[in-house]
């Protein structure tokens, strides 16, 4: 962090939209591995509420989800002392730099963004300008902190690419103002599939609610979903890792392995001769046990409003300090009169 003397750590930054519930898939596949990153990188995580309103939101819901998500990330081990955790709208520099970058981002470039095209189709009644210029705001998020790395999934790669283009364009006019960031492809975590359709990814938008387990779900609901999980229709009825023939069983083994650290061999031995009637609830139990403390800690944090407020206030202060430095430089470069 800024206070560390001789800090040579690279900067990593990630925005998270408070637009849905976190799932077991996002936990085992990604979030679980985030706390360890702080040893290697200076990490910034923010709730991207400015991005979220590009799609119409219920205000009370947005507020609730923003705080719940902040609390949940902390409960998953993201320590606010080791990481900078904040809420995007608390740091005005994001909106301020976004305006400037809008003027260095081309209409043609934005028109080619696949996410804009997808979202316009889905929200045909609300194709607003914010949805269109969303990549300029995301570029501002990244460039304010001179980030070296941006961890991204497939769907956000194009946005990091345009951010690089905007940074390079700006630098070529005004000199080295921005660090040009690299996308960071995280080491693969567990790939968790739907419990009811094990050939597609576990997703909050799954039509069948039984396919998706939520991070903050009650233990009894988790258990029920695992008991109902699809296994296979062959007669073998044994716990064996064969993703092609038995994708449902393989998925449950993946999950069990990710939670307990056991190898597939060990799992096969553990359940030898025991059948799915024993295996499925066993997976449900370890998942419920793993998520229980996260759920309880999230609830505890949400009740401790004063502490949560201290966290996001301090986060916003630390973030603003760095962000404003970059913003001042940009304002000066483009020719604004300094106050
Ligand atoms: N657009 C990202 C998403 O929908 C969220 C995001 C906003 C982001 N700003 C960012 C991610 C900056 C990385 C860096 O997932």
GROMACS .gro file of C-alpha atoms and ligand atoms in nm, residues 13-17 46 48 51 88 115 134 138 141-142 150-152 155-156 159, ligand 1:
model
   35
   13UNK     CA    1  -0.752  -0.363  -0.976
   14UNK     CA    2  -1.092  -0.516  -1.015
   15UNK     CA    3  -1.443  -0.376  -1.025
   16UNK     CA    4  -1.738  -0.587  -0.923
   17UNK     CA    5  -2.090  -0.497  -1.024
   46UNK     CA    6  -1.450  -0.166  -0.573
   48UNK     CA    7  -1.893  -0.068  -0.947
   51UNK     CA    8  -2.165   0.089  -1.396
   88UNK     CA    9  -1.701   0.347  -0.684
  115UNK     CA   10  -2.125  -0.614  -2.464
  134UNK     CA   11  -1.948   0.233  -2.028
  138UNK     CA   12  -1.418   0.137  -1.702
  141UNK     CA   13  -1.148   0.308  -1.318
  142UNK     CA   14  -0.836   0.129  -1.429
  150UNK     CA   15  -0.677  -0.623  -1.445
  151UNK     CA   16  -0.810  -0.971  -1.375
  152UNK     CA   17  -1.080  -1.039  -1.630
  155UNK     CA   18  -1.657  -1.119  -2.129
  156UNK     CA   19  -1.446  -0.822  -2.015
  159UNK     CA   20  -1.303  -0.364  -2.238
  340LIG     N1   21  -1.736  -0.419  -1.627
  340LIG     C1   22  -1.700  -0.511  -1.523
  340LIG     C2   23  -1.803  -0.624  -1.518
  340LIG     O1   24  -1.916  -0.605  -1.556
  340LIG     C3   25  -1.694  -0.444  -1.389
  340LIG     C4   26  -1.590  -0.339  -1.386
  340LIG     C5   27  -1.612  -0.204  -1.382
  340LIG     C6   28  -1.450  -0.357  -1.388
  340LIG     N2   29  -1.495  -0.138  -1.379
  340LIG     C7   30  -1.392  -0.228  -1.382
  340LIG     C8   31  -1.368  -0.471  -1.391
  340LIG     C9   32  -1.254  -0.211  -1.383
  340LIG    C10   33  -1.230  -0.452  -1.394
  340LIG    C11   34  -1.174  -0.324  -1.389
  340LIG     O2   35  -1.770  -0.731  -1.471
   0.00000   0.00000   0.00000
